[in-house]
């Protein structure tokens, strides 16, 4: 069932629930399949091209951003569900039956159309793009990229779903919110080429490769989540043509997850104060990322950097042992993170905050190590000393008790 959820293949009879509390956490249950598909992608890529689909530094960076984006959920309930349930409880106009197949299919279309609208706005409004660009910052394109998410994006996306709260039960919405997210995992790959007639209706790996490209023909195209029909209707569709070069038109060139999250916001802040005129200052925030005084709302297409085919991804040279070191220690952090998720209901708030703080410190340290920064070694020594102290005091715990001594070593 969890495998089929990745492909939006659970019909209404299997995925309709009376209350939100009955809705399974499909995302959490799908984690083993995420891992399995990543392994399969590596195997197929090696068989097809005799090379792996990504790099260690970029993969750790994507996973770090994925973990960072989920940390607020440890402390707070999902704002998307809280806001939806509030509107439903206080302002709904009428109530569609939760167990009707028609409600299920209508919600499928509604959630996907809301995602299209939000996704398009996230590319066309600078302040929203500052959050969403995190997902586009990888210069590789693989299943790790699907996990590269923004910390703050969810705090703006929720409002696009609220019109459905006037008539669609929260339990049905909660199912499709997860399905729409899960579907978008498997389309982040290069090992799948074209899918025939399905390309007309569904968002596919080919369509989504275009969306992640920085080629001029790829910019602001293919916003769909599950369905590509919205792009075909509203004129934002583009078929895959020339070889796609991935990433941002102006790369951030960092593996530090905090830098990747905050540098675009810092750029907006400095541009805001440097731009003369109140209306122009507002335009810096609410018009497109390419806008400037005297330019169209979305900027000038001719200012998009041309693709020569000789672009080299950001890839600082580090010794092989350092990559191995970062990989092993990152695996430890993943273990501590998953243990935190499993036990957060029985932990004190102070312990939860301590663990979150240490996870963030570790992810930043790994990013700086992979950039070969001069001060990274000092930060890593401090991080390891902090780990030993809090681990010996019992504030950290592995899911696997037999690894306790190995962690201290």
Tab-separated table of C-alpha atoms in Angstrom:
chain	number	residue	atom	x	y	z
A	1	UNK	CA	0.000	0.000	0.000
A	2	UNK	CA	2.802	2.442	0.887
A	3	UNK	CA	4.553	1.635	-2.395
A	4	UNK	CA	1.424	2.421	-4.400
A	5	UNK	CA	0.984	5.673	-2.458
A	6	UNK	CA	4.212	6.924	-4.066
A	7	UNK	CA	2.459	6.741	-7.441
A	8	UNK	CA	-0.936	8.099	-6.272
A	9	UNK	CA	-2.306	4.591	-6.884
A	10	UNK	CA	-4.495	4.148	-3.790
A	11	UNK	CA	-8.152	4.373	-4.905
A	12	UNK	CA	-10.887	6.069	-2.829
A	13	UNK	CA	-11.985	2.881	-1.091
A	14	UNK	CA	-8.517	2.358	0.382
A	15	UNK	CA	-7.729	5.940	1.331
A	16	UNK	CA	-10.922	7.550	2.651
A	17	UNK	CA	-11.227	8.251	6.376
A	18	UNK	CA	-13.857	9.850	8.591
A	19	UNK	CA	-11.443	11.892	10.760
A	20	UNK	CA	-7.971	13.384	10.406
A	21	UNK	CA	-6.741	11.250	13.297
A	22	UNK	CA	-7.437	8.091	11.267
A	23	UNK	CA	-5.327	9.244	8.304
A	24	UNK	CA	-2.029	7.292	8.188
A	25	UNK	CA	1.298	9.078	8.000
A	26	UNK	CA	1.960	7.898	4.459
A	27	UNK	CA	5.167	9.948	4.210
A	28	UNK	CA	6.770	8.328	7.248
A	29	UNK	CA	5.651	4.861	6.156
A	30	UNK	CA	7.210	5.452	2.728
A	31	UNK	CA	10.735	6.161	4.044
A	32	UNK	CA	11.939	2.550	3.465
A	33	UNK	CA	10.783	2.859	-0.145
A	34	UNK	CA	12.646	6.178	-0.515
A	35	UNK	CA	15.834	4.369	0.510
A	36	UNK	CA	15.102	1.401	-1.754
A	37	UNK	CA	14.416	3.608	-4.787
A	38	UNK	CA	17.592	5.635	-4.177
A	39	UNK	CA	19.557	2.377	-4.140
A	40	UNK	CA	17.780	1.228	-7.304
A	41	UNK	CA	18.533	4.559	-9.017
A	42	UNK	CA	22.227	4.167	-8.186
A	43	UNK	CA	22.249	0.619	-9.599
A	44	UNK	CA	20.395	1.508	-12.814
A	45	UNK	CA	22.555	4.598	-13.401
A	46	UNK	CA	25.705	2.518	-13.001
A	47	UNK	CA	24.402	-0.112	-15.429
A	48	UNK	CA	23.248	2.482	-17.992
A	49	UNK	CA	26.104	5.007	-17.843
A	50	UNK	CA	28.820	3.411	-15.694
A	51	UNK	CA	28.576	6.345	-13.310
A	52	UNK	CA	26.632	7.248	-10.174
A	53	UNK	CA	23.717	9.715	-10.445
A	54	UNK	CA	25.215	12.249	-8.026
A	55	UNK	CA	28.044	13.294	-5.720
A	56	UNK	CA	28.579	12.663	-2.008
A	57	UNK	CA	28.780	16.379	-1.141
A	58	UNK	CA	25.632	17.302	-3.039
A	59	UNK	CA	23.749	14.252	-1.738
A	60	UNK	CA	24.595	15.049	1.902
A	61	UNK	CA	23.624	18.675	1.246
A	62	UNK	CA	20.204	17.604	-0.110
A	63	UNK	CA	19.564	15.272	2.821
A	64	UNK	CA	20.705	17.972	5.279
A	65	UNK	CA	18.191	20.409	3.812
A	66	UNK	CA	15.505	17.723	4.015
A	67	UNK	CA	16.205	17.129	7.705
A	68	UNK	CA	16.381	20.862	8.410
A	69	UNK	CA	13.005	21.427	6.741
A	70	UNK	CA	11.359	18.800	8.982
A	71	UNK	CA	12.769	20.013	12.308
A	72	UNK	CA	9.994	22.616	12.907
A	73	UNK	CA	7.474	19.739	12.726
A	74	UNK	CA	9.117	18.280	15.841
A	75	UNK	CA	8.010	21.372	17.789
A	76	UNK	CA	4.785	22.417	16.044
A	77	UNK	CA	1.867	20.800	14.255
A	78	UNK	CA	1.621	21.253	10.505
A	79	UNK	CA	0.393	24.785	9.768
A	80	UNK	CA	-1.245	23.444	6.600
A	81	UNK	CA	-3.588	21.187	8.590
A	82	UNK	CA	-4.101	23.595	11.507
A	83	UNK	CA	-5.220	26.437	9.237
A	84	UNK	CA	-7.366	24.119	7.096
A	85	UNK	CA	-9.151	22.588	10.099
A	86	UNK	CA	-9.762	26.053	11.577
A	87	UNK	CA	-11.469	27.321	8.409
A	88	UNK	CA	-13.420	24.065	8.035
A	89	UNK	CA	-14.645	24.173	11.642
A	90	UNK	CA	-15.706	27.814	11.612
A	91	UNK	CA	-16.513	28.877	8.062
A	92	UNK	CA	-17.430	25.887	5.872
A	93	UNK	CA	-20.328	26.546	3.505
A	94	UNK	CA	-21.401	22.933	3.041
A	95	UNK	CA	-19.946	19.479	3.652
A	96	UNK	CA	-19.158	16.965	0.951
A	97	UNK	CA	-19.381	13.317	2.079
A	98	UNK	CA	-15.987	12.017	3.219
A	99	UNK	CA	-16.614	8.538	1.814
A	100	UNK	CA	-17.756	9.539	-1.671
A	101	UNK	CA	-15.436	8.716	-4.615
A	102	UNK	CA	-16.490	12.045	-6.177
A	103	UNK	CA	-15.150	13.929	-3.150
A	104	UNK	CA	-11.900	11.975	-3.437
A	105	UNK	CA	-11.413	12.818	-7.116
A	106	UNK	CA	-12.440	16.456	-6.659
A	107	UNK	CA	-9.869	16.794	-3.873
A	108	UNK	CA	-7.202	15.239	-6.083
A	109	UNK	CA	-7.829	17.976	-8.654
A	110	UNK	CA	-8.195	20.716	-6.029
A	111	UNK	CA	-4.963	19.932	-4.174
A	112	UNK	CA	-3.021	19.638	-7.418
A	113	UNK	CA	-4.414	22.896	-8.826
A	114	UNK	CA	-3.640	24.685	-5.539
A	115	UNK	CA	-0.098	23.304	-5.767
A	116	UNK	CA	0.232	24.567	-9.354
A	117	UNK	CA	-0.863	28.067	-8.283
A	118	UNK	CA	1.463	28.153	-5.290
A	119	UNK	CA	4.371	26.681	-7.241
A	120	UNK	CA	3.980	29.215	-10.022
A	121	UNK	CA	3.780	32.091	-7.548
A	122	UNK	CA	6.921	30.756	-5.864
A	123	UNK	CA	8.800	31.371	-9.111
A	124	UNK	CA	7.164	34.686	-9.968
A	125	UNK	CA	7.208	36.465	-6.580
A	126	UNK	CA	10.683	37.235	-5.285
A	127	UNK	CA	10.026	36.742	-1.567
A	128	UNK	CA	8.427	33.348	-2.251
A	129	UNK	CA	11.248	32.418	-4.622
A	130	UNK	CA	13.780	33.159	-1.853
A	131	UNK	CA	12.284	30.198	0.015
A	132	UNK	CA	11.594	27.899	-2.935
A	133	UNK	CA	15.007	28.340	-4.597
A	134	UNK	CA	16.466	25.936	-2.017
A	135	UNK	CA	14.810	23.067	-3.893
A	136	UNK	CA	16.440	24.209	-7.144
A	137	UNK	CA	19.919	24.814	-5.744
A	138	UNK	CA	21.296	21.348	-6.532
A	139	UNK	CA	23.376	21.034	-9.693
A	140	UNK	CA	22.691	17.288	-9.720
A	141	UNK	CA	19.300	15.761	-10.500
A	142	UNK	CA	18.487	12.581	-8.623
A	143	UNK	CA	16.142	11.272	-5.956
A	144	UNK	CA	18.164	13.055	-3.260
A	145	UNK	CA	17.085	16.332	-4.911
A	146	UNK	CA	13.444	15.540	-4.087
A	147	UNK	CA	14.320	15.725	-0.378
A	148	UNK	CA	15.976	19.169	-0.715
A	149	UNK	CA	13.296	21.389	0.830
A	150	UNK	CA	12.880	24.855	2.331
A	151	UNK	CA	12.341	25.475	6.039
A	152	UNK	CA	10.037	28.462	5.505
A	153	UNK	CA	8.116	27.575	2.324
A	154	UNK	CA	5.336	25.750	4.195
A	155	UNK	CA	4.499	28.974	6.048
A	156	UNK	CA	3.263	30.535	2.798
A	157	UNK	CA	1.906	27.533	0.881
A	158	UNK	CA	-0.939	26.797	3.334
A	159	UNK	CA	-3.113	29.718	2.225
A	160	UNK	CA	-3.512	28.341	-1.303
A	161	UNK	CA	-5.389	25.319	0.048
A	162	UNK	CA	-7.895	27.241	2.167
A	163	UNK	CA	-10.652	27.626	-0.486
A	164	UNK	CA	-11.134	23.841	-0.337
A	165	UNK	CA	-11.773	24.077	3.422
A	166	UNK	CA	-15.184	25.631	2.699
A	167	UNK	CA	-16.549	22.266	1.533
A	168	UNK	CA	-13.953	19.413	1.526
A	169	UNK	CA	-13.514	17.475	4.819
A	170	UNK	CA	-10.045	17.774	6.411
A	171	UNK	CA	-9.532	13.993	6.414
A	172	UNK	CA	-9.831	13.840	2.621
A	173	UNK	CA	-7.562	16.872	2.234
A	174	UNK	CA	-4.931	15.352	4.565
A	175	UNK	CA	-4.732	12.223	2.389
A	176	UNK	CA	-4.231	14.120	-0.873
A	177	UNK	CA	-1.769	16.583	0.626
A	178	UNK	CA	0.492	13.604	1.360
A	179	UNK	CA	-0.142	11.821	-1.955
A	180	UNK	CA	0.696	14.969	-3.928
A	181	UNK	CA	3.989	15.288	-2.037
A	182	UNK	CA	4.860	11.585	-2.330
A	183	UNK	CA	4.178	11.488	-6.073
A	184	UNK	CA	6.788	14.170	-6.655
A	185	UNK	CA	9.556	12.030	-5.164
A	186	UNK	CA	10.019	9.545	-8.005
A	187	UNK	CA	10.025	12.146	-10.810
A	188	UNK	CA	13.385	13.522	-9.639
A	189	UNK	CA	15.536	11.169	-11.704
A	190	UNK	CA	17.399	10.920	-15.005
A	191	UNK	CA	17.208	7.136	-15.316
A	192	UNK	CA	13.597	7.266	-16.602
A	193	UNK	CA	13.320	8.797	-20.074
A	194	UNK	CA	9.833	9.139	-21.639
A	195	UNK	CA	6.576	7.484	-20.558
A	196	UNK	CA	4.588	7.600	-23.794
A	197	UNK	CA	0.943	8.763	-23.640
A	198	UNK	CA	1.213	9.375	-19.873
A	199	UNK	CA	3.300	12.465	-20.731
A	200	UNK	CA	0.099	14.210	-21.857
A	201	UNK	CA	-1.591	14.010	-18.463
A	202	UNK	CA	0.908	13.291	-15.688
A	203	UNK	CA	3.929	15.168	-14.470
A	204	UNK	CA	6.808	12.855	-15.385
A	205	UNK	CA	10.586	12.787	-14.861
A	206	UNK	CA	11.041	14.281	-18.337
A	207	UNK	CA	8.709	17.209	-17.616
A	208	UNK	CA	10.206	17.833	-14.201
A	209	UNK	CA	13.771	17.782	-15.522
A	210	UNK	CA	12.773	20.801	-17.596
A	211	UNK	CA	11.435	22.509	-14.481
A	212	UNK	CA	14.790	22.067	-12.707
A	213	UNK	CA	16.839	23.321	-15.660
A	214	UNK	CA	18.602	26.669	-15.916
A	215	UNK	CA	18.616	26.607	-19.724
A	216	UNK	CA	16.691	29.645	-21.020
A	217	UNK	CA	13.986	27.374	-22.482
A	218	UNK	CA	13.443	25.756	-19.060
A	219	UNK	CA	12.920	28.883	-16.969
A	220	UNK	CA	9.449	29.164	-15.364
A	221	UNK	CA	8.030	26.036	-17.002
A	222	UNK	CA	6.192	22.860	-15.880
A	223	UNK	CA	4.877	23.814	-12.441
A	224	UNK	CA	2.518	20.843	-12.051
A	225	UNK	CA	2.710	18.504	-9.068
A	226	UNK	CA	0.939	15.306	-10.106
A	227	UNK	CA	-0.782	16.486	-13.301
A	228	UNK	CA	0.777	18.389	-16.199
A	229	UNK	CA	-2.629	19.473	-17.556
A	230	UNK	CA	-2.510	22.806	-15.683
A	231	UNK	CA	0.679	23.800	-17.515
A	232	UNK	CA	-0.873	22.845	-20.830
A	233	UNK	CA	-4.014	24.870	-20.020
A	234	UNK	CA	-2.223	28.007	-18.740
A	235	UNK	CA	0.649	28.100	-21.245
A	236	UNK	CA	3.561	27.180	-18.969
A	237	UNK	CA	4.312	23.772	-20.507
A	238	UNK	CA	7.618	23.023	-22.214
A	239	UNK	CA	8.747	19.616	-23.491
A	240	UNK	CA	12.267	18.380	-22.814
A	241	UNK	CA	14.518	19.268	-25.731
A	242	UNK	CA	18.184	20.269	-25.427
A	243	UNK	CA	20.225	18.646	-22.653
A	244	UNK	CA	19.137	20.144	-19.337
A	245	UNK	CA	21.714	21.841	-17.114
A	246	UNK	CA	20.439	21.838	-13.541
A	247	UNK	CA	20.546	24.398	-10.754
A	248	UNK	CA	20.064	28.128	-10.328
A	249	UNK	CA	20.906	30.704	-13.002
A	250	UNK	CA	23.142	32.306	-10.346
A	251	UNK	CA	24.383	29.390	-8.203
A	252	UNK	CA	24.807	29.862	-4.452
A	253	UNK	CA	27.923	27.613	-4.465
A	254	UNK	CA	27.637	26.281	-0.941
A	255	UNK	CA	26.848	23.040	0.879
A	256	UNK	CA	26.067	24.840	4.143
A	257	UNK	CA	22.297	24.291	4.678
A	258	UNK	CA	21.875	27.554	6.615
A	259	UNK	CA	23.632	29.532	3.879
A	260	UNK	CA	21.472	27.890	1.215
A	261	UNK	CA	18.344	28.805	3.169
A	262	UNK	CA	19.227	32.396	4.064
A	263	UNK	CA	21.490	33.897	1.388
A	264	UNK	CA	18.613	34.727	-1.038
A	265	UNK	CA	16.721	36.447	1.801
A	266	UNK	CA	19.846	38.450	2.602
A	267	UNK	CA	20.095	39.411	-1.085
A	268	UNK	CA	16.490	40.663	-1.087
A	269	UNK	CA	17.193	42.634	2.102
A	270	UNK	CA	20.241	44.400	0.616
A	271	UNK	CA	18.514	45.010	-2.726
A	272	UNK	CA	15.462	46.438	-0.946
A	273	UNK	CA	17.519	49.132	0.795
A	274	UNK	CA	19.670	49.844	-2.257
A	275	UNK	CA	16.665	50.395	-4.559
A	276	UNK	CA	15.325	53.998	-4.627
A	277	UNK	CA	11.607	54.744	-4.326
A	278	UNK	CA	8.925	53.164	-2.158
A	279	UNK	CA	7.080	51.481	-5.048
A	280	UNK	CA	10.341	50.082	-6.390
A	281	UNK	CA	11.176	48.710	-2.947
A	282	UNK	CA	7.828	46.892	-2.870
A	283	UNK	CA	8.533	45.587	-6.370
A	284	UNK	CA	11.802	44.060	-5.126
A	285	UNK	CA	9.702	41.926	-2.768
A	286	UNK	CA	6.607	41.147	-4.828
A	287	UNK	CA	7.758	41.063	-8.458
A	288	UNK	CA	9.906	38.397	-10.076
A	289	UNK	CA	13.486	37.521	-9.074
A	290	UNK	CA	14.764	39.017	-12.347
A	291	UNK	CA	12.927	42.322	-11.952
A	292	UNK	CA	14.717	45.669	-11.756
A	293	UNK	CA	13.600	49.294	-12.258
A	294	UNK	CA	12.363	49.755	-15.812
A	295	UNK	CA	12.059	46.008	-16.483
A	296	UNK	CA	8.947	43.821	-16.965
A	297	UNK	CA	7.495	42.088	-13.884
A	298	UNK	CA	9.434	38.865	-14.487
A	299	UNK	CA	12.597	40.501	-15.818
A	300	UNK	CA	14.127	40.343	-19.280
A	301	UNK	CA	14.507	36.893	-20.876
A	302	UNK	CA	17.709	38.007	-22.624
A	303	UNK	CA	19.356	38.503	-19.218
A	304	UNK	CA	19.108	34.786	-18.417
A	305	UNK	CA	22.671	33.403	-18.745
A	306	UNK	CA	23.177	31.276	-21.835
A	307	UNK	CA	24.125	27.625	-21.458
A	308	UNK	CA	27.393	26.691	-23.177
A	309	UNK	CA	27.477	23.009	-22.190
A	310	UNK	CA	30.770	23.597	-20.377
A	311	UNK	CA	29.239	24.491	-17.018
A	312	UNK	CA	31.080	22.875	-14.108
A	313	UNK	CA	29.126	22.136	-10.894
A	314	UNK	CA	30.421	23.540	-7.615
A	315	UNK	CA	32.648	20.708	-6.392
A	316	UNK	CA	35.551	21.714	-4.106
A	317	UNK	CA	38.321	19.145	-3.947
A	318	UNK	CA	38.538	17.363	-0.610
A	319	UNK	CA	40.489	14.208	0.292
A	320	UNK	CA	38.604	10.933	-0.051
A	321	UNK	CA	38.966	10.229	3.672
A	322	UNK	CA	37.147	13.486	4.459
A	323	UNK	CA	34.190	12.458	2.294
A	324	UNK	CA	34.117	9.115	4.121
A	325	UNK	CA	34.324	10.907	7.469
A	326	UNK	CA	31.401	13.213	6.587
A	327	UNK	CA	29.360	10.267	5.298
A	328	UNK	CA	29.834	8.200	8.473
A	329	UNK	CA	29.091	11.096	10.822
A	330	UNK	CA	26.074	12.096	8.735
A	331	UNK	CA	24.726	8.552	9.177
A	332	UNK	CA	25.062	9.037	12.949
A	333	UNK	CA	23.049	12.253	12.752
A	334	UNK	CA	20.336	10.518	10.697
A	335	UNK	CA	20.132	7.890	13.432
A	336	UNK	CA	19.828	10.561	16.142
A	337	UNK	CA	17.233	12.434	14.080
A	338	UNK	CA	15.020	9.390	13.525
A	339	UNK	CA	15.348	8.472	17.213
A	340	UNK	CA	14.233	12.012	18.080
A	341	UNK	CA	11.135	11.626	15.895
A	342	UNK	CA	10.309	8.308	17.549
A	343	UNK	CA	10.673	9.539	21.144
A	344	UNK	CA	9.779	13.256	21.043
A	345	UNK	CA	6.482	12.735	22.904
A	346	UNK	CA	8.314	11.463	26.005
A	347	UNK	CA	11.209	13.938	25.973
A	348	UNK	CA	11.331	17.237	27.845
A	349	UNK	CA	11.217	20.390	25.757
A	350	UNK	CA	14.774	21.237	26.837
A	351	UNK	CA	16.088	17.874	25.600
A	352	UNK	CA	14.243	18.265	22.291
A	353	UNK	CA	15.709	21.748	21.771
A	354	UNK	CA	19.194	20.505	22.685
A	355	UNK	CA	18.968	17.695	20.138
A	356	UNK	CA	17.628	20.021	17.434
A	357	UNK	CA	20.434	22.510	18.120
A	358	UNK	CA	23.075	19.799	17.876
A	359	UNK	CA	21.604	18.424	14.636
A	360	UNK	CA	21.708	21.907	13.065
A	361	UNK	CA	25.310	22.432	14.272
A	362	UNK	CA	26.294	19.078	12.753
A	363	UNK	CA	24.669	19.753	9.374
A	364	UNK	CA	26.431	23.126	9.130
A	365	UNK	CA	29.760	21.544	10.104
A	366	UNK	CA	29.430	18.835	7.443
A	367	UNK	CA	28.627	21.469	4.808
A	368	UNK	CA	31.729	23.499	5.684
A	369	UNK	CA	33.903	20.360	5.697
A	370	UNK	CA	32.748	19.488	2.183
A	371	UNK	CA	33.554	23.049	1.087
A	372	UNK	CA	37.042	22.591	2.536
A	373	UNK	CA	36.697	25.791	4.586
A	374	UNK	CA	39.741	26.687	6.704
A	375	UNK	CA	37.761	26.947	9.965
A	376	UNK	CA	35.725	23.780	9.392
A	377	UNK	CA	38.139	21.574	11.329
A	378	UNK	CA	37.897	23.737	14.450
A	379	UNK	CA	34.089	23.707	14.316
A	380	UNK	CA	34.110	19.923	13.856
A	381	UNK	CA	36.354	19.395	16.891
A	382	UNK	CA	33.981	21.540	18.976
A	383	UNK	CA	31.009	19.569	17.622
A	384	UNK	CA	32.576	16.229	18.531
A	385	UNK	CA	33.438	17.406	22.054
A	386	UNK	CA	29.853	18.621	22.527
A	387	UNK	CA	28.594	15.257	21.279
A	388	UNK	CA	30.747	13.281	23.741
A	389	UNK	CA	29.583	15.470	26.646
A	390	UNK	CA	25.851	15.296	25.972
A	391	UNK	CA	26.006	11.617	24.934
A	392	UNK	CA	27.705	10.633	28.199
A	393	UNK	CA	25.096	12.666	30.112
A	394	UNK	CA	22.317	10.690	28.422
A	395	UNK	CA	20.752	13.460	26.349
A	396	UNK	CA	21.428	11.584	23.105
A	397	UNK	CA	20.507	8.004	22.428
A	398	UNK	CA	20.912	5.780	19.386
A	399	UNK	CA	18.062	3.618	18.118
A	400	UNK	CA	20.590	0.782	18.226
A	401	UNK	CA	21.941	0.213	21.734
A	402	UNK	CA	24.859	-1.905	20.468
A	403	UNK	CA	26.264	1.188	18.689
A	404	UNK	CA	26.671	3.213	21.908
A	405	UNK	CA	30.373	2.474	22.401
A	406	UNK	CA	31.085	2.884	18.653
A	407	UNK	CA	29.547	6.370	18.738
A	408	UNK	CA	31.783	7.420	21.610
A	409	UNK	CA	34.830	6.135	19.703
